[in-house]
Amino acid sequence: MMKRWTRSALFALMLAAAACSPRERTLVLLSTNDMHAKIQNFPQLAAAVTACRDTVPDALLVDAGDRWTGNAYVDLAPTPGMPIIALMNRLGYDAAT
C-alpha cells in the first residue's frame, strides 16, 4: 500500500513540476515615434503591422510620442489630434506615451 501511495505522490509531483517548468517566449515589440500626424503613411504602417501580427499574433504595438502636429487635417480638426487617435485605435496600439 505504501509503495502505491509513494508512486502516486511521485507521479503527481512530476506532473506539477512539468506544469511549472519555464517556457521560453519571444517578445516582439513594434514601435513608432515622431509620426508628426502623417496620416498618409498609415496604409503602409497598417500593412507592416498586419504582416507582423500574422506571424506573431502577440506582438505589441507602442508609440513613443510626437504624433499630434504636422498635418493641416490633424492640426485643424475640431477635436485636437482626433484623426491620428482614430487611426491608431484602428491599428490596435497597445500603448502610447
PDB file of C-alpha atoms in Angstrom:
ATOM      1  CA  MET A   1       0.000   0.000   0.000  1.00  0.00           C
ATOM      2  CA  MET A   2       2.849   2.360   0.878  1.00  0.00           C
ATOM      3  CA  LYS A   3       4.577   1.748  -2.487  1.00  0.00           C
ATOM      4  CA  ARG A   4       1.375   2.545  -4.319  1.00  0.00           C
ATOM      5  CA  TRP A   5       0.926   5.808  -2.401  1.00  0.00           C
ATOM      6  CA  THR A   6       4.584   6.742  -2.949  1.00  0.00           C
ATOM      7  CA  ARG A   7       4.290   6.106  -6.682  1.00  0.00           C
ATOM      8  CA  SER A   8       1.104   8.148  -6.888  1.00  0.00           C
ATOM      9  CA  ALA A   9       2.677  11.017  -4.953  1.00  0.00           C
ATOM     10  CA  LEU A  10       5.817  10.884  -7.096  1.00  0.00           C
ATOM     11  CA  PHE A  11       3.713  10.882 -10.283  1.00  0.00           C
ATOM     12  CA  ALA A  12       1.681  13.874  -9.043  1.00  0.00           C
ATOM     13  CA  LEU A  13       4.895  15.699  -8.152  1.00  0.00           C
ATOM     14  CA  MET A  14       6.323  15.033 -11.621  1.00  0.00           C
ATOM     15  CA  LEU A  15       3.157  16.383 -13.256  1.00  0.00           C
ATOM     16  CA  ALA A  16       3.273  19.507 -11.105  1.00  0.00           C
ATOM     17  CA  ALA A  17       6.956  20.043 -11.895  1.00  0.00           C
ATOM     18  CA  ALA A  18       6.308  19.676 -15.627  1.00  0.00           C
ATOM     19  CA  ALA A  19       3.499  22.226 -15.458  1.00  0.00           C
ATOM     20  CA  CYS A  20       5.766  24.698 -13.654  1.00  0.00           C
ATOM     21  CA  SER A  21       8.749  24.334 -15.941  1.00  0.00           C
ATOM     22  CA  PRO A  22       9.830  27.629 -17.510  1.00  0.00           C
ATOM     23  CA  ARG A  23       8.801  28.246 -21.092  1.00  0.00           C
ATOM     24  CA  GLU A  24      10.765  30.396 -23.428  1.00  0.00           C
ATOM     25  CA  ARG A  25       8.747  33.179 -25.019  1.00  0.00           C
ATOM     26  CA  THR A  26       9.694  35.751 -27.587  1.00  0.00           C
ATOM     27  CA  LEU A  27       8.652  39.357 -27.156  1.00  0.00           C
ATOM     28  CA  VAL A  28       8.109  41.260 -30.392  1.00  0.00           C
ATOM     29  CA  LEU A  29       7.787  44.984 -29.873  1.00  0.00           C
ATOM     30  CA  LEU A  30       6.698  47.208 -32.764  1.00  0.00           C
ATOM     31  CA  SER A  31       7.368  50.861 -32.059  1.00  0.00           C
ATOM     32  CA  THR A  32       6.590  54.137 -33.777  1.00  0.00           C
ATOM     33  CA  ASN A  33       7.567  57.673 -32.889  1.00  0.00           C
ATOM     34  CA  ASP A  34       7.805  61.111 -34.477  1.00  0.00           C
ATOM     35  CA  MET A  35       4.922  60.417 -36.863  1.00  0.00           C
ATOM     36  CA  HIS A  36       4.071  64.143 -36.983  1.00  0.00           C
ATOM     37  CA  ALA A  37       0.447  63.388 -37.945  1.00  0.00           C
ATOM     38  CA  LYS A  38       1.470  61.868 -41.276  1.00  0.00           C
ATOM     39  CA  ILE A  39      -1.847  60.099 -41.756  1.00  0.00           C
ATOM     40  CA  GLN A  40      -0.981  59.404 -45.392  1.00  0.00           C
ATOM     41  CA  ASN A  41       1.605  56.849 -44.183  1.00  0.00           C
ATOM     42  CA  PHE A  42      -0.898  54.779 -42.196  1.00  0.00           C
ATOM     43  CA  PRO A  43      -1.774  52.353 -45.033  1.00  0.00           C
ATOM     44  CA  GLN A  44       1.875  51.262 -45.253  1.00  0.00           C
ATOM     45  CA  LEU A  45       2.160  51.107 -41.467  1.00  0.00           C
ATOM     46  CA  ALA A  46      -1.047  49.061 -41.256  1.00  0.00           C
ATOM     47  CA  ALA A  47       0.260  46.611 -43.859  1.00  0.00           C
ATOM     48  CA  ALA A  48       3.537  46.150 -41.973  1.00  0.00           C
ATOM     49  CA  VAL A  49       1.809  45.710 -38.604  1.00  0.00           C
ATOM     50  CA  THR A  50      -0.709  43.254 -40.071  1.00  0.00           C
ATOM     51  CA  ALA A  51       2.052  41.208 -41.711  1.00  0.00           C
ATOM     52  CA  CYS A  52       3.958  41.043 -38.437  1.00  0.00           C
ATOM     53  CA  ARG A  53       0.879  40.144 -36.384  1.00  0.00           C
ATOM     54  CA  ASP A  54       0.012  37.400 -38.883  1.00  0.00           C
ATOM     55  CA  THR A  55       3.336  35.822 -37.933  1.00  0.00           C
ATOM     56  CA  VAL A  56       3.456  36.864 -34.258  1.00  0.00           C
ATOM     57  CA  PRO A  57      -0.109  37.448 -33.007  1.00  0.00           C
ATOM     58  CA  ASP A  58       1.034  38.652 -29.567  1.00  0.00           C
ATOM     59  CA  ALA A  59       3.336  41.376 -30.937  1.00  0.00           C
ATOM     60  CA  LEU A  60       2.945  44.628 -29.014  1.00  0.00           C
ATOM     61  CA  LEU A  61       2.477  47.916 -30.872  1.00  0.00           C
ATOM     62  CA  VAL A  62       3.521  51.046 -28.992  1.00  0.00           C
ATOM     63  CA  ASP A  63       4.108  54.701 -29.809  1.00  0.00           C
ATOM     64  CA  ALA A  64       6.747  56.871 -28.146  1.00  0.00           C
ATOM     65  CA  GLY A  65       5.113  60.211 -28.889  1.00  0.00           C
ATOM     66  CA  ASP A  66       5.382  63.286 -31.113  1.00  0.00           C
ATOM     67  CA  ARG A  67       2.409  62.321 -33.255  1.00  0.00           C
ATOM     68  CA  TRP A  68      -0.002  65.263 -32.942  1.00  0.00           C
ATOM     69  CA  THR A  69       1.120  68.040 -35.288  1.00  0.00           C
ATOM     70  CA  GLY A  70       2.495  68.365 -38.766  1.00  0.00           C
ATOM     71  CA  ASN A  71      -0.545  67.851 -40.971  1.00  0.00           C
ATOM     72  CA  ALA A  72      -3.219  70.520 -41.502  1.00  0.00           C
ATOM     73  CA  TYR A  73      -6.021  67.933 -41.479  1.00  0.00           C
ATOM     74  CA  VAL A  74      -4.951  66.837 -37.991  1.00  0.00           C
ATOM     75  CA  ASP A  75      -3.900  70.291 -36.754  1.00  0.00           C
ATOM     76  CA  LEU A  76      -7.257  71.869 -37.679  1.00  0.00           C
ATOM     77  CA  ALA A  77      -9.523  69.004 -36.618  1.00  0.00           C
ATOM     78  CA  PRO A  78     -12.466  70.028 -34.386  1.00  0.00           C
ATOM     79  CA  THR A  79     -11.234  67.555 -31.769  1.00  0.00           C
ATOM     80  CA  PRO A  80      -7.467  68.095 -31.407  1.00  0.00           C
ATOM     81  CA  GLY A  81      -5.479  65.096 -32.586  1.00  0.00           C
ATOM     82  CA  MET A  82      -8.573  63.027 -33.256  1.00  0.00           C
ATOM     83  CA  PRO A  83      -7.810  61.799 -36.773  1.00  0.00           C
ATOM     84  CA  ILE A  84      -4.481  60.345 -35.649  1.00  0.00           C
ATOM     85  CA  ILE A  85      -6.035  58.848 -32.499  1.00  0.00           C
ATOM     86  CA  ALA A  86      -8.777  57.172 -34.544  1.00  0.00           C
ATOM     87  CA  LEU A  87      -6.208  55.669 -36.915  1.00  0.00           C
ATOM     88  CA  MET A  88      -4.048  54.456 -34.034  1.00  0.00           C
ATOM     89  CA  ASN A  89      -7.093  52.861 -32.402  1.00  0.00           C
ATOM     90  CA  ARG A  90      -7.979  51.063 -35.644  1.00  0.00           C
ATOM     91  CA  LEU A  91      -4.426  49.789 -35.897  1.00  0.00           C
ATOM     92  CA  GLY A  92      -4.652  48.382 -32.372  1.00  0.00           C
ATOM     93  CA  TYR A  93      -1.913  50.186 -30.481  1.00  0.00           C
ATOM     94  CA  ASP A  94      -1.282  48.584 -27.106  1.00  0.00           C
ATOM     95  CA  ALA A  95       0.275  51.678 -25.505  1.00  0.00           C
ATOM     96  CA  ALA A  96       1.259  55.254 -26.308  1.00  0.00           C
ATOM     97  CA  THR A  97       3.039  57.938 -24.340  1.00  0.00           C
TER      98      THR A  97
END
